[in-house]
């Protein structure tokens, strides 16, 4: 199907990376469902801006770990646009501390959103996506970079990678690609919060390109996987400037 006939759901579509993915997919002609968990006003404003520019977009809210709420989101998109072709699952949370100090309640929160949420979204995508579709989950380059303080977060994203790569094999014969994108340090408000200029400068030198990524770097890879990259399947794509 041509991009102007394709429909995409972006979970976490109001976040620093998610919002840029929404913008890029809309520019490519996709109808976009912008998922939010708590920032409804931002999602509605983004959808209105896309529609004002001649595109098609709606805002949809849900706790992605709640299978009933998330199924309702998929049903609404299917009703509104007659189907779904691409699911980009950026929604997730990051709670950092050394393993010995991490509150187990924070571990459980990340498990619920990052692992269970990705599982729920992936299962619904597998049941719903049309032929020629794509599911793109989100991991992290920290699974390779091994930054101290990221153990629980990296573990949750390692689980996302595992389920993603297995699902790609389970969908044999469906003509649906399933991949994970693993960003490196990326200049989003969430990432920059609480970091000094020296810390950011140090992280910028991790990659041979000697800079921090920007959301559009990640969105570019997602748009490629969503459309023309039909021979990339069952892979984790590290989008980090060569940092790992």
GROMACS .gro file of C-alpha atoms in nm:
model
  244
    1UNK     CA    1   0.000   0.000   0.000
    2UNK     CA    2   0.118   0.354  -0.070
    3UNK     CA    3   0.208   0.571   0.234
    4UNK     CA    4  -0.092   0.799   0.177
    5UNK     CA    5  -0.317   0.496   0.226
    6UNK     CA    6  -0.134   0.355   0.529
    7UNK     CA    7  -0.233   0.393   0.892
    8UNK     CA    8   0.010   0.408   1.186
    9UNK     CA    9  -0.031   0.393   1.561
   10UNK     CA   10   0.246   0.553   1.766
   11UNK     CA   11   0.234   0.472   2.136
   12UNK     CA   12   0.398   0.731   2.355
   13UNK     CA   13   0.326   0.971   2.072
   14UNK     CA   14   0.360   1.282   2.290
   15UNK     CA   15   0.714   1.202   2.409
   16UNK     CA   16   1.034   1.353   2.276
   17UNK     CA   17   1.100   1.072   2.029
   18UNK     CA   18   0.739   0.965   1.979
   19UNK     CA   19   0.622   1.312   1.879
   20UNK     CA   20   0.892   1.339   1.614
   21UNK     CA   21   0.797   0.997   1.477
   22UNK     CA   22   0.436   1.114   1.457
   23UNK     CA   23   0.543   1.425   1.266
   24UNK     CA   24   0.759   1.232   1.020
   25UNK     CA   25   0.495   0.967   0.950
   26UNK     CA   26   0.234   1.239   0.891
   27UNK     CA   27   0.473   1.412   0.649
   28UNK     CA   28   0.506   1.082   0.463
   29UNK     CA   29   0.129   1.069   0.419
   30UNK     CA   30   0.035   0.821   0.691
   31UNK     CA   31  -0.284   0.859   0.888
   32UNK     CA   32  -0.157   0.865   1.246
   33UNK     CA   33  -0.313   0.765   1.576
   34UNK     CA   34  -0.125   0.948   1.852
   35UNK     CA   35  -0.136   0.749   2.175
   36UNK     CA   36  -0.100   0.916   2.513
   37UNK     CA   37  -0.109   0.791   2.870
   38UNK     CA   38  -0.148   1.124   3.051
   39UNK     CA   39  -0.080   1.413   2.813
   40UNK     CA   40  -0.414   1.426   2.637
   41UNK     CA   41  -0.393   1.797   2.554
   42UNK     CA   42  -0.058   1.750   2.377
   43UNK     CA   43  -0.193   1.455   2.176
   44UNK     CA   44  -0.509   1.641   2.077
   45UNK     CA   45  -0.307   1.948   1.974
   46UNK     CA   46  -0.070   1.738   1.763
   47UNK     CA   47  -0.362   1.563   1.592
   48UNK     CA   48  -0.534   1.896   1.524
   49UNK     CA   49  -0.215   2.041   1.373
   50UNK     CA   50  -0.179   1.745   1.138
   51UNK     CA   51  -0.543   1.772   1.029
   52UNK     CA   52  -0.509   2.148   0.978
   53UNK     CA   53  -0.223   2.074   0.736
   54UNK     CA   54  -0.439   1.836   0.533
   55UNK     CA   55  -0.337   1.514   0.706
   56UNK     CA   56  -0.533   1.258   0.904
   57UNK     CA   57  -0.478   1.204   1.274
   58UNK     CA   58  -0.658   1.119   1.596
   59UNK     CA   59  -0.554   1.111   1.962
   60UNK     CA   60  -0.608   0.790   2.158
   61UNK     CA   61  -0.553   0.737   2.528
   62UNK     CA   62  -0.479   0.417   2.721
   63UNK     CA   63  -0.258   0.245   2.972
   64UNK     CA   64  -0.072   0.017   2.731
   65UNK     CA   65  -0.032  -0.250   2.999
   66UNK     CA   66  -0.412  -0.274   3.029
   67UNK     CA   67  -0.524  -0.513   2.757
   68UNK     CA   68  -0.886  -0.391   2.762
   69UNK     CA   69  -0.796  -0.023   2.724
   70UNK     CA   70  -0.538  -0.096   2.456
   71UNK     CA   71  -0.772  -0.325   2.262
   72UNK     CA   72  -1.023  -0.039   2.260
   73UNK     CA   73  -0.756   0.184   2.104
   74UNK     CA   74  -0.694  -0.069   1.826
   75UNK     CA   75  -1.069  -0.101   1.770
   76UNK     CA   76  -1.114   0.273   1.744
   77UNK     CA   77  -0.830   0.310   1.492
   78UNK     CA   78  -0.966   0.026   1.281
   79UNK     CA   79  -1.310   0.184   1.287
   80UNK     CA   80  -1.179   0.531   1.205
   81UNK     CA   81  -0.934   0.436   0.929
   82UNK     CA   82  -1.051   0.086   0.824
   83UNK     CA   83  -0.732  -0.086   0.938
   84UNK     CA   84  -0.381  -0.053   1.079
   85UNK     CA   85  -0.057  -0.101   0.887
   86UNK     CA   86   0.216   0.015   1.124
   87UNK     CA   87   0.251   0.007   1.503
   88UNK     CA   88   0.541   0.198   1.659
   89UNK     CA   89   0.565   0.121   2.029
   90UNK     CA   90   0.776   0.396   2.188
   91UNK     CA   91   0.584   0.405   2.518
   92UNK     CA   92   0.799   0.320   2.816
   93UNK     CA   93   0.940   0.449   3.143
   94UNK     CA   94   1.297   0.480   3.270
   95UNK     CA   95   1.375   0.473   3.642
   96UNK     CA   96   1.745   0.474   3.721
   97UNK     CA   97   1.952   0.364   4.020
   98UNK     CA   98   2.232   0.118   4.089
   99UNK     CA   99   2.096  -0.234   4.114
  100UNK     CA  100   2.170  -0.256   4.487
  101UNK     CA  101   1.974   0.064   4.556
  102UNK     CA  102   1.679   0.036   4.319
  103UNK     CA  103   1.340   0.031   4.487
  104UNK     CA  104   1.165  -0.291   4.387
  105UNK     CA  105   0.846  -0.091   4.333
  106UNK     CA  106   1.030   0.095   4.054
  107UNK     CA  107   1.139  -0.238   3.908
  108UNK     CA  108   0.776  -0.351   3.905
  109UNK     CA  109   0.662  -0.025   3.741
  110UNK     CA  110   0.913  -0.068   3.459
  111UNK     CA  111   0.822  -0.434   3.423
  112UNK     CA  112   0.453  -0.343   3.389
  113UNK     CA  113   0.499  -0.068   3.130
  114UNK     CA  114   0.806  -0.175   2.938
  115UNK     CA  115   0.757  -0.553   2.932
  116UNK     CA  116   0.386  -0.618   2.985
  117UNK     CA  117   0.291  -0.305   2.788
  118UNK     CA  118   0.511  -0.408   2.495
  119UNK     CA  119   0.368  -0.759   2.511
  120UNK     CA  120   0.008  -0.630   2.504
  121UNK     CA  121   0.077  -0.393   2.214
  122UNK     CA  122   0.272  -0.657   2.021
  123UNK     CA  123  -0.002  -0.916   2.063
  124UNK     CA  124  -0.270  -0.676   1.941
  125UNK     CA  125  -0.050  -0.568   1.650
  126UNK     CA  126   0.006  -0.933   1.553
  127UNK     CA  127  -0.369  -0.989   1.549
  128UNK     CA  128  -0.456  -0.664   1.369
  129UNK     CA  129  -0.188  -0.552   1.123
  130UNK     CA  130  -0.268  -0.587   0.755
  131UNK     CA  131  -0.038  -0.766   0.511
  132UNK     CA  132   0.262  -0.550   0.430
  133UNK     CA  133   0.254  -0.408   0.781
  134UNK     CA  134   0.527  -0.341   1.034
  135UNK     CA  135   0.563  -0.357   1.411
  136UNK     CA  136   0.848  -0.153   1.557
  137UNK     CA  137   0.919  -0.192   1.927
  138UNK     CA  138   1.170   0.013   2.125
  139UNK     CA  139   1.475  -0.117   2.307
  140UNK     CA  140   1.785   0.080   2.413
  141UNK     CA  141   2.155   0.089   2.329
  142UNK     CA  142   2.225   0.063   2.702
  143UNK     CA  143   2.189  -0.315   2.662
  144UNK     CA  144   2.533  -0.287   2.493
  145UNK     CA  145   2.673   0.030   2.652
  146UNK     CA  146   2.615  -0.101   3.007
  147UNK     CA  147   2.604   0.239   3.177
  148UNK     CA  148   2.598   0.210   3.557
  149UNK     CA  149   2.256   0.283   3.703
  150UNK     CA  150   2.067   0.142   3.405
  151UNK     CA  151   2.057  -0.226   3.505
  152UNK     CA  152   1.682  -0.259   3.565
  153UNK     CA  153   1.589  -0.043   3.267
  154UNK     CA  154   1.826  -0.233   3.037
  155UNK     CA  155   1.687  -0.562   3.164
  156UNK     CA  156   1.333  -0.456   3.080
  157UNK     CA  157   1.437  -0.354   2.731
  158UNK     CA  158   1.631  -0.678   2.683
  159UNK     CA  159   1.300  -0.855   2.738
  160UNK     CA  160   1.140  -0.634   2.472
  161UNK     CA  161   1.411  -0.733   2.225
  162UNK     CA  162   1.360  -1.102   2.298
  163UNK     CA  163   0.985  -1.099   2.244
  164UNK     CA  164   1.023  -0.884   1.932
  165UNK     CA  165   1.270  -1.117   1.762
  166UNK     CA  166   1.068  -1.428   1.847
  167UNK     CA  167   0.745  -1.269   1.725
  168UNK     CA  168   0.905  -1.197   1.388
  169UNK     CA  169   0.948  -1.574   1.344
  170UNK     CA  170   0.603  -1.653   1.474
  171UNK     CA  171   0.445  -1.433   1.205
  172UNK     CA  172   0.593  -1.637   0.922
  173UNK     CA  173   0.378  -1.612   0.609
  174UNK     CA  174   0.190  -1.299   0.722
  175UNK     CA  175   0.409  -1.046   0.531
  176UNK     CA  176   0.452  -0.842   0.850
  177UNK     CA  177   0.795  -0.722   0.960
  178UNK     CA  178   0.879  -0.707   1.332
  179UNK     CA  179   1.186  -0.517   1.449
  180UNK     CA  180   1.319  -0.325   1.746
  181UNK     CA  181   1.491   0.013   1.742
  182UNK     CA  182   1.755   0.072   2.010
  183UNK     CA  183   1.839   0.443   2.043
  184UNK     CA  184   2.156   0.569   2.204
  185UNK     CA  185   2.174   0.891   2.408
  186UNK     CA  186   1.917   1.121   2.250
  187UNK     CA  187   1.847   1.486   2.331
  188UNK     CA  188   1.496   1.462   2.471
  189UNK     CA  189   1.370   1.650   2.778
  190UNK     CA  190   1.356   1.321   2.971
  191UNK     CA  191   1.717   1.234   2.885
  192UNK     CA  192   1.860   1.582   2.950
  193UNK     CA  193   1.680   1.632   3.281
  194UNK     CA  194   1.919   1.639   3.575
  195UNK     CA  195   2.236   1.606   3.366
  196UNK     CA  196   2.515   1.862   3.384
  197UNK     CA  197   2.682   2.009   3.076
  198UNK     CA  198   2.991   1.801   3.154
  199UNK     CA  199   2.787   1.481   3.169
  200UNK     CA  200   2.622   1.559   2.837
  201UNK     CA  201   2.959   1.642   2.680
  202UNK     CA  202   3.100   1.310   2.802
  203UNK     CA  203   2.806   1.120   2.654
  204UNK     CA  204   2.847   1.309   2.327
  205UNK     CA  205   3.196   1.160   2.289
  206UNK     CA  206   3.074   0.800   2.326
  207UNK     CA  207   2.974   0.788   1.959
  208UNK     CA  208   3.242   0.825   1.689
  209UNK     CA  209   3.027   1.103   1.540
  210UNK     CA  210   3.083   1.292   1.868
  211UNK     CA  211   2.735   1.422   1.934
  212UNK     CA  212   2.417   1.333   2.111
  213UNK     CA  213   2.141   1.198   1.890
  214UNK     CA  214   1.831   1.403   1.817
  215UNK     CA  215   1.475   1.269   1.794
  216UNK     CA  216   1.474   1.301   1.416
  217UNK     CA  217   1.769   1.059   1.394
  218UNK     CA  218   1.547   0.797   1.555
  219UNK     CA  219   1.237   0.893   1.357
  220UNK     CA  220   1.430   0.854   1.030
  221UNK     CA  221   1.509   0.491   1.113
  222UNK     CA  222   1.148   0.423   1.216
  223UNK     CA  223   1.007   0.568   0.894
  224UNK     CA  224   1.245   0.344   0.697
  225UNK     CA  225   1.135   0.033   0.888
  226UNK     CA  226   0.770   0.133   0.858
  227UNK     CA  227   0.771   0.149   0.481
  228UNK     CA  228   1.047   0.066   0.233
  229UNK     CA  229   1.251  -0.170   0.454
  230UNK     CA  230   1.060  -0.487   0.369
  231UNK     CA  231   1.367  -0.712   0.383
  232UNK     CA  232   1.468  -0.608   0.735
  233UNK     CA  233   1.287  -0.838   0.975
  234UNK     CA  234   1.353  -0.988   1.317
  235UNK     CA  235   1.633  -0.743   1.394
  236UNK     CA  236   1.736  -0.492   1.659
  237UNK     CA  237   1.857  -0.176   1.487
  238UNK     CA  238   2.100   0.026   1.701
  239UNK     CA  239   2.048   0.394   1.617
  240UNK     CA  240   2.331   0.552   1.811
  241UNK     CA  241   2.594   0.696   1.579
  242UNK     CA  242   2.819   0.394   1.624
  243UNK     CA  243   2.834   0.414   2.005
  244UNK     CA  244   2.781   0.039   2.041
   0.00000   0.00000   0.00000
